[in-house]
């Protein structure tokens, strides 16, 4: 190339740089991006603790969108809240809404199908620890539950734990040692009937489970039962009232009620 076509920079005696400047519009576009970035940092947060002249924030944007959604759906949830849970459980539209709320707030513990997992109760059968009546379910959702069983190991001793374990196994129709169970019955009467009842069928007012069926939230093996008797349990369902609000909790209660076919009896854990 001729000398007038290059910048004058030469490498290795034969590599020259052509004099091809950027188009003028490209250069002005670059200047424009600088101006835009300065303006952006003035109006929006981006420099340390400076909040920007517009006062915008992600949290504020989120709260505004939530408020808009609340206003948009308020009438719908108010209509649902005025409908009894039993009727709402028969409404396909309400159940779709309840399912969406359930998946976003409840499925992490109870499963997307409501069948639960160890220590997380199955919502699809007819067994409810705190009662499966519609309003009781709603109360459980809003206020949560805190199920506590005290450890009886220190009071019973190792032999006593084994004896009561065998008695509980026998109550639920499982294979057990009859001699140990006979000893365990006396200790059960002394330590356990206040919550579980003399017949072992539990007490919904206390959230004490039925020990005479084959539904075991925390495991029904000999080892699991012995461990629970010895060490006790502390099983909590967190309150959802502040997250859902009463109207949405009403819809979720209808959905949960529908999962068990509208069966409100029994002693299943909520």
mmCIF file of C-alpha atoms in Angstrom:
data_model
loop_
_atom_site.group_PDB
_atom_site.id
_atom_site.type_symbol
_atom_site.label_atom_id
_atom_site.label_comp_id
_atom_site.label_asym_id
_atom_site.label_seq_id
_atom_site.Cartn_x
_atom_site.Cartn_y
_atom_site.Cartn_z
ATOM 1 C CA UNK A 1 0.000 0.000 0.000
ATOM 2 C CA UNK A 2 0.998 3.562 -0.500
ATOM 3 C CA UNK A 3 2.265 5.588 2.425
ATOM 4 C CA UNK A 4 -0.822 7.820 2.341
ATOM 5 C CA UNK A 5 -3.083 4.756 2.898
ATOM 6 C CA UNK A 6 -1.466 3.660 6.162
ATOM 7 C CA UNK A 7 -1.076 5.053 9.659
ATOM 8 C CA UNK A 8 2.698 4.807 9.467
ATOM 9 C CA UNK A 9 2.859 1.936 11.968
ATOM 10 C CA UNK A 10 4.992 -0.944 10.690
ATOM 11 C CA UNK A 11 5.753 -4.326 12.311
ATOM 12 C CA UNK A 12 8.456 -6.773 11.286
ATOM 13 C CA UNK A 13 9.426 -4.375 8.495
ATOM 14 C CA UNK A 14 6.510 -5.440 6.293
ATOM 15 C CA UNK A 15 3.255 -5.341 8.325
ATOM 16 C CA UNK A 16 1.511 -1.977 7.989
ATOM 17 C CA UNK A 17 -1.779 -0.724 9.454
ATOM 18 C CA UNK A 18 -4.260 0.743 7.006
ATOM 19 C CA UNK A 19 -5.718 4.115 7.793
ATOM 20 C CA UNK A 20 -9.414 3.072 7.972
ATOM 21 C CA UNK A 21 -11.110 5.117 10.710
ATOM 22 C CA UNK A 22 -14.533 4.093 12.085
ATOM 23 C CA UNK A 23 -17.549 5.601 10.347
ATOM 24 C CA UNK A 24 -18.567 8.910 11.896
ATOM 25 C CA UNK A 25 -22.040 7.561 12.917
ATOM 26 C CA UNK A 26 -20.377 4.694 14.749
ATOM 27 C CA UNK A 27 -18.224 7.119 16.701
ATOM 28 C CA UNK A 28 -21.273 9.232 17.654
ATOM 29 C CA UNK A 29 -23.093 6.067 18.714
ATOM 30 C CA UNK A 30 -20.218 5.316 21.063
ATOM 31 C CA UNK A 31 -20.486 8.815 22.531
ATOM 32 C CA UNK A 32 -24.231 8.288 22.920
ATOM 33 C CA UNK A 33 -23.710 5.112 24.975
ATOM 34 C CA UNK A 34 -21.470 7.072 27.340
ATOM 35 C CA UNK A 35 -24.135 9.761 27.759
ATOM 36 C CA UNK A 36 -26.810 7.079 28.275
ATOM 37 C CA UNK A 37 -24.769 5.291 30.944
ATOM 38 C CA UNK A 38 -24.210 8.540 32.838
ATOM 39 C CA UNK A 39 -27.917 9.359 32.664
ATOM 40 C CA UNK A 40 -28.829 5.846 33.787
ATOM 41 C CA UNK A 41 -26.571 6.050 36.836
ATOM 42 C CA UNK A 42 -28.130 9.408 37.735
ATOM 43 C CA UNK A 43 -31.729 8.172 37.499
ATOM 44 C CA UNK A 44 -31.346 4.565 38.749
ATOM 45 C CA UNK A 45 -29.352 2.930 41.566
ATOM 46 C CA UNK A 46 -25.919 1.825 40.467
ATOM 47 C CA UNK A 47 -23.321 3.846 42.368
ATOM 48 C CA UNK A 48 -22.811 2.660 45.927
ATOM 49 C CA UNK A 49 -25.690 3.699 48.185
ATOM 50 C CA UNK A 50 -27.021 6.314 45.762
ATOM 51 C CA UNK A 51 -30.672 5.371 45.097
ATOM 52 C CA UNK A 52 -31.071 7.376 41.894
ATOM 53 C CA UNK A 53 -33.253 10.412 41.267
ATOM 54 C CA UNK A 54 -36.308 8.319 40.254
ATOM 55 C CA UNK A 55 -36.341 6.372 43.521
ATOM 56 C CA UNK A 56 -36.792 3.063 41.663
ATOM 57 C CA UNK A 57 -35.844 -0.259 43.272
ATOM 58 C CA UNK A 58 -36.457 -3.932 42.567
ATOM 59 C CA UNK A 59 -38.292 -4.265 45.873
ATOM 60 C CA UNK A 60 -40.521 -1.312 45.061
ATOM 61 C CA UNK A 61 -41.245 -2.696 41.597
ATOM 62 C CA UNK A 62 -42.162 -6.066 43.103
ATOM 63 C CA UNK A 63 -44.427 -4.519 45.735
ATOM 64 C CA UNK A 64 -46.173 -2.440 43.088
ATOM 65 C CA UNK A 65 -46.796 -5.503 40.919
ATOM 66 C CA UNK A 66 -48.089 -7.446 43.932
ATOM 67 C CA UNK A 67 -50.418 -4.581 44.806
ATOM 68 C CA UNK A 68 -51.701 -4.450 41.239
ATOM 69 C CA UNK A 69 -52.308 -8.209 41.293
ATOM 70 C CA UNK A 70 -54.093 -7.905 44.649
ATOM 71 C CA UNK A 71 -56.399 -5.275 43.203
ATOM 72 C CA UNK A 72 -56.979 -7.322 40.057
ATOM 73 C CA UNK A 73 -57.908 -10.524 41.900
ATOM 74 C CA UNK A 74 -59.469 -9.051 45.050
ATOM 75 C CA UNK A 75 -63.037 -9.409 43.800
ATOM 76 C CA UNK A 76 -62.460 -13.039 42.799
ATOM 77 C CA UNK A 77 -61.021 -14.048 46.175
ATOM 78 C CA UNK A 78 -63.724 -12.134 48.030
ATOM 79 C CA UNK A 79 -66.340 -14.094 46.102
ATOM 80 C CA UNK A 80 -64.559 -17.343 46.953
ATOM 81 C CA UNK A 81 -64.263 -16.326 50.619
ATOM 82 C CA UNK A 82 -68.031 -15.813 50.798
ATOM 83 C CA UNK A 83 -68.628 -19.385 49.593
ATOM 84 C CA UNK A 84 -68.524 -22.269 52.110
ATOM 85 C CA UNK A 85 -65.494 -24.511 51.727
ATOM 86 C CA UNK A 86 -67.643 -27.578 51.023
ATOM 87 C CA UNK A 87 -69.258 -25.806 48.052
ATOM 88 C CA UNK A 88 -65.969 -24.343 46.875
ATOM 89 C CA UNK A 89 -64.493 -27.858 46.797
ATOM 90 C CA UNK A 90 -67.008 -28.660 44.040
ATOM 91 C CA UNK A 91 -66.137 -25.616 41.898
ATOM 92 C CA UNK A 92 -63.628 -26.531 39.122
ATOM 93 C CA UNK A 93 -62.506 -22.923 38.666
ATOM 94 C CA UNK A 94 -61.895 -22.468 42.384
ATOM 95 C CA UNK A 95 -60.023 -25.776 42.540
ATOM 96 C CA UNK A 96 -57.719 -24.687 39.710
ATOM 97 C CA UNK A 97 -56.961 -21.513 41.644
ATOM 98 C CA UNK A 98 -56.471 -23.519 44.836
ATOM 99 C CA UNK A 99 -54.159 -25.929 43.041
ATOM 100 C CA UNK A 100 -51.958 -23.061 41.838
ATOM 101 C CA UNK A 101 -51.750 -21.652 45.362
ATOM 102 C CA UNK A 102 -51.059 -25.117 46.770
ATOM 103 C CA UNK A 103 -48.234 -25.832 44.315
ATOM 104 C CA UNK A 104 -46.524 -22.546 45.161
ATOM 105 C CA UNK A 105 -46.938 -22.712 48.941
ATOM 106 C CA UNK A 106 -47.553 -26.302 50.084
ATOM 107 C CA UNK A 107 -46.139 -28.792 47.579
ATOM 108 C CA UNK A 108 -42.575 -28.425 48.888
ATOM 109 C CA UNK A 109 -43.581 -30.442 51.968
ATOM 110 C CA UNK A 110 -46.769 -32.286 51.054
ATOM 111 C CA UNK A 111 -45.802 -33.101 47.461
ATOM 112 C CA UNK A 112 -47.378 -31.911 44.224
ATOM 113 C CA UNK A 113 -49.946 -34.710 44.476
ATOM 114 C CA UNK A 114 -50.612 -34.145 48.189
ATOM 115 C CA UNK A 115 -49.417 -37.605 49.191
ATOM 116 C CA UNK A 116 -46.725 -36.276 51.492
ATOM 117 C CA UNK A 117 -43.526 -37.997 52.608
ATOM 118 C CA UNK A 118 -42.096 -39.289 55.902
ATOM 119 C CA UNK A 119 -42.889 -36.629 58.549
ATOM 120 C CA UNK A 120 -44.986 -34.718 55.981
ATOM 121 C CA UNK A 121 -48.587 -35.957 56.054
ATOM 122 C CA UNK A 122 -50.608 -37.403 53.219
ATOM 123 C CA UNK A 123 -53.517 -35.077 52.445
ATOM 124 C CA UNK A 124 -55.358 -37.453 50.131
ATOM 125 C CA UNK A 125 -56.694 -39.988 52.642
ATOM 126 C CA UNK A 126 -59.229 -39.640 55.452
ATOM 127 C CA UNK A 127 -56.856 -39.540 58.432
ATOM 128 C CA UNK A 128 -56.397 -36.145 60.089
ATOM 129 C CA UNK A 129 -54.483 -35.533 63.309
ATOM 130 C CA UNK A 130 -56.169 -32.231 64.104
ATOM 131 C CA UNK A 131 -59.465 -32.979 62.387
ATOM 132 C CA UNK A 132 -60.400 -32.795 58.725
ATOM 133 C CA UNK A 133 -63.424 -30.528 58.969
ATOM 134 C CA UNK A 134 -63.230 -27.662 56.434
ATOM 135 C CA UNK A 135 -62.791 -24.890 59.000
ATOM 136 C CA UNK A 136 -60.238 -26.951 60.930
ATOM 137 C CA UNK A 137 -58.172 -27.369 57.775
ATOM 138 C CA UNK A 138 -58.369 -23.621 57.181
ATOM 139 C CA UNK A 139 -57.255 -22.955 60.763
ATOM 140 C CA UNK A 140 -54.283 -25.276 60.290
ATOM 141 C CA UNK A 141 -53.272 -23.438 57.120
ATOM 142 C CA UNK A 142 -53.584 -19.970 58.627
ATOM 143 C CA UNK A 143 -52.123 -20.609 62.085
ATOM 144 C CA UNK A 144 -49.919 -23.637 61.460
ATOM 145 C CA UNK A 145 -49.495 -26.532 63.878
ATOM 146 C CA UNK A 146 -46.820 -27.396 66.401
ATOM 147 C CA UNK A 147 -46.987 -31.079 67.292
ATOM 148 C CA UNK A 148 -44.905 -31.974 70.334
ATOM 149 C CA UNK A 149 -44.485 -35.367 71.957
ATOM 150 C CA UNK A 150 -42.259 -35.314 75.044
ATOM 151 C CA UNK A 151 -39.433 -37.859 75.358
ATOM 152 C CA UNK A 152 -40.351 -40.713 77.692
ATOM 153 C CA UNK A 153 -36.983 -42.426 77.760
ATOM 154 C CA UNK A 154 -35.894 -40.971 81.122
ATOM 155 C CA UNK A 155 -39.205 -41.874 82.776
ATOM 156 C CA UNK A 156 -39.610 -45.346 81.273
ATOM 157 C CA UNK A 157 -36.035 -46.533 81.133
ATOM 158 C CA UNK A 158 -34.684 -48.826 78.435
ATOM 159 C CA UNK A 159 -36.852 -51.789 79.446
ATOM 160 C CA UNK A 160 -39.958 -49.641 79.689
ATOM 161 C CA UNK A 161 -39.394 -48.243 76.193
ATOM 162 C CA UNK A 162 -39.206 -51.788 74.813
ATOM 163 C CA UNK A 163 -42.366 -52.815 76.645
ATOM 164 C CA UNK A 164 -44.433 -49.845 75.485
ATOM 165 C CA UNK A 165 -43.096 -50.318 71.957
ATOM 166 C CA UNK A 166 -44.375 -53.894 71.896
ATOM 167 C CA UNK A 167 -47.741 -52.784 73.256
ATOM 168 C CA UNK A 168 -48.090 -50.096 70.564
ATOM 169 C CA UNK A 169 -47.117 -52.613 67.880
ATOM 170 C CA UNK A 170 -49.841 -54.907 69.164
ATOM 171 C CA UNK A 171 -52.427 -52.110 69.139
ATOM 172 C CA UNK A 172 -51.869 -51.615 65.416
ATOM 173 C CA UNK A 173 -52.035 -55.328 64.650
ATOM 174 C CA UNK A 174 -48.329 -55.797 64.004
ATOM 175 C CA UNK A 175 -46.173 -58.691 65.130
ATOM 176 C CA UNK A 176 -45.120 -58.162 68.746
ATOM 177 C CA UNK A 177 -43.921 -59.825 71.929
ATOM 178 C CA UNK A 178 -47.076 -60.532 73.964
ATOM 179 C CA UNK A 179 -45.252 -60.811 77.293
ATOM 180 C CA UNK A 180 -43.506 -57.466 76.869
ATOM 181 C CA UNK A 181 -46.730 -55.918 75.575
ATOM 182 C CA UNK A 182 -48.562 -56.952 78.756
ATOM 183 C CA UNK A 183 -45.961 -55.075 80.790
ATOM 184 C CA UNK A 184 -46.146 -52.180 78.365
ATOM 185 C CA UNK A 185 -49.907 -51.828 78.755
ATOM 186 C CA UNK A 186 -49.522 -50.748 82.363
ATOM 187 C CA UNK A 187 -46.938 -48.138 81.444
ATOM 188 C CA UNK A 188 -49.036 -46.974 78.493
ATOM 189 C CA UNK A 189 -51.935 -46.400 80.881
ATOM 190 C CA UNK A 190 -49.675 -44.434 83.179
ATOM 191 C CA UNK A 191 -47.824 -42.256 80.646
ATOM 192 C CA UNK A 192 -49.676 -42.232 77.317
ATOM 193 C CA UNK A 193 -53.461 -42.317 77.721
ATOM 194 C CA UNK A 194 -53.688 -38.600 78.562
ATOM 195 C CA UNK A 195 -52.975 -37.794 74.911
ATOM 196 C CA UNK A 196 -53.588 -40.982 72.935
ATOM 197 C CA UNK A 197 -56.605 -42.176 74.921
ATOM 198 C CA UNK A 198 -57.167 -45.471 76.703
ATOM 199 C CA UNK A 199 -58.093 -47.101 73.393
ATOM 200 C CA UNK A 200 -55.085 -45.565 71.586
ATOM 201 C CA UNK A 201 -57.254 -43.817 69.009
ATOM 202 C CA UNK A 202 -55.728 -40.426 69.693
ATOM 203 C CA UNK A 203 -57.210 -37.022 70.363
ATOM 204 C CA UNK A 204 -57.745 -34.391 67.657
ATOM 205 C CA UNK A 205 -57.806 -31.546 70.196
ATOM 206 C CA UNK A 206 -54.163 -32.293 71.049
ATOM 207 C CA UNK A 207 -53.087 -33.560 67.649
ATOM 208 C CA UNK A 208 -52.304 -36.958 69.188
ATOM 209 C CA UNK A 209 -52.333 -39.671 66.495
ATOM 210 C CA UNK A 210 -54.370 -42.836 66.301
ATOM 211 C CA UNK A 211 -52.072 -45.744 67.222
ATOM 212 C CA UNK A 212 -54.481 -48.512 66.221
ATOM 213 C CA UNK A 213 -54.293 -48.243 62.424
ATOM 214 C CA UNK A 214 -51.490 -48.707 59.896
ATOM 215 C CA UNK A 215 -50.869 -45.008 59.186
ATOM 216 C CA UNK A 216 -47.550 -43.862 60.654
ATOM 217 C CA UNK A 217 -46.407 -40.361 59.820
ATOM 218 C CA UNK A 218 -42.907 -40.856 61.252
ATOM 219 C CA UNK A 219 -42.524 -44.578 60.571
ATOM 220 C CA UNK A 220 -44.227 -47.618 62.085
ATOM 221 C CA UNK A 221 -41.332 -50.030 62.412
ATOM 222 C CA UNK A 222 -40.258 -51.319 65.833
ATOM 223 C CA UNK A 223 -37.124 -49.170 65.679
ATOM 224 C CA UNK A 224 -39.014 -46.010 64.669
ATOM 225 C CA UNK A 225 -41.649 -46.403 67.369
ATOM 226 C CA UNK A 226 -39.042 -47.080 70.056
ATOM 227 C CA UNK A 227 -37.034 -44.038 68.986
ATOM 228 C CA UNK A 228 -40.102 -41.785 69.127
ATOM 229 C CA UNK A 229 -41.116 -43.068 72.567
ATOM 230 C CA UNK A 230 -37.611 -42.602 73.917
ATOM 231 C CA UNK A 231 -36.704 -39.262 72.335
ATOM 232 C CA UNK A 232 -40.053 -37.648 71.555
ATOM 233 C CA UNK A 233 -40.892 -35.496 68.547
ATOM 234 C CA UNK A 234 -41.234 -31.860 67.591
ATOM 235 C CA UNK A 235 -43.013 -31.521 64.262
ATOM 236 C CA UNK A 236 -44.096 -28.080 63.079
ATOM 237 C CA UNK A 237 -46.182 -26.840 60.191
ATOM 238 C CA UNK A 238 -45.425 -23.133 59.674
ATOM 239 C CA UNK A 239 -48.322 -20.680 59.668
ATOM 240 C CA UNK A 240 -49.272 -19.509 56.181
ATOM 241 C CA UNK A 241 -51.669 -16.752 57.227
ATOM 242 C CA UNK A 242 -49.268 -13.858 56.663
ATOM 243 C CA UNK A 243 -48.208 -15.280 53.305
ATOM 244 C CA UNK A 244 -51.593 -16.248 51.880
ATOM 245 C CA UNK A 245 -54.066 -14.076 53.742
ATOM 246 C CA UNK A 246 -57.429 -15.399 54.891
ATOM 247 C CA UNK A 247 -59.180 -15.298 51.504
ATOM 248 C CA UNK A 248 -56.480 -17.299 49.716
ATOM 249 C CA UNK A 249 -56.207 -19.697 52.662
ATOM 250 C CA UNK A 250 -59.945 -20.284 52.252
ATOM 251 C CA UNK A 251 -59.381 -21.390 48.648
ATOM 252 C CA UNK A 252 -56.406 -23.599 49.575
ATOM 253 C CA UNK A 253 -58.499 -25.198 52.317
ATOM 254 C CA UNK A 254 -61.149 -26.061 49.734
ATOM 255 C CA UNK A 255 -58.508 -27.624 47.485
ATOM 256 C CA UNK A 256 -57.002 -29.671 50.343
ATOM 257 C CA UNK A 257 -60.495 -30.717 51.439
ATOM 258 C CA UNK A 258 -61.155 -31.941 47.897
ATOM 259 C CA UNK A 259 -57.954 -34.019 47.836
ATOM 260 C CA UNK A 260 -59.369 -36.408 50.420
ATOM 261 C CA UNK A 261 -62.733 -36.558 48.707
ATOM 262 C CA UNK A 262 -64.290 -34.245 51.261
ATOM 263 C CA UNK A 263 -63.666 -36.680 54.101
ATOM 264 C CA UNK A 264 -63.696 -34.655 57.288
ATOM 265 C CA UNK A 265 -63.364 -37.408 59.863
ATOM 266 C CA UNK A 266 -60.414 -39.308 61.207
ATOM 267 C CA UNK A 267 -57.253 -38.270 62.989
ATOM 268 C CA UNK A 268 -54.807 -37.469 60.262
ATOM 269 C CA UNK A 269 -51.900 -35.087 60.778
ATOM 270 C CA UNK A 270 -52.405 -31.669 59.224
#
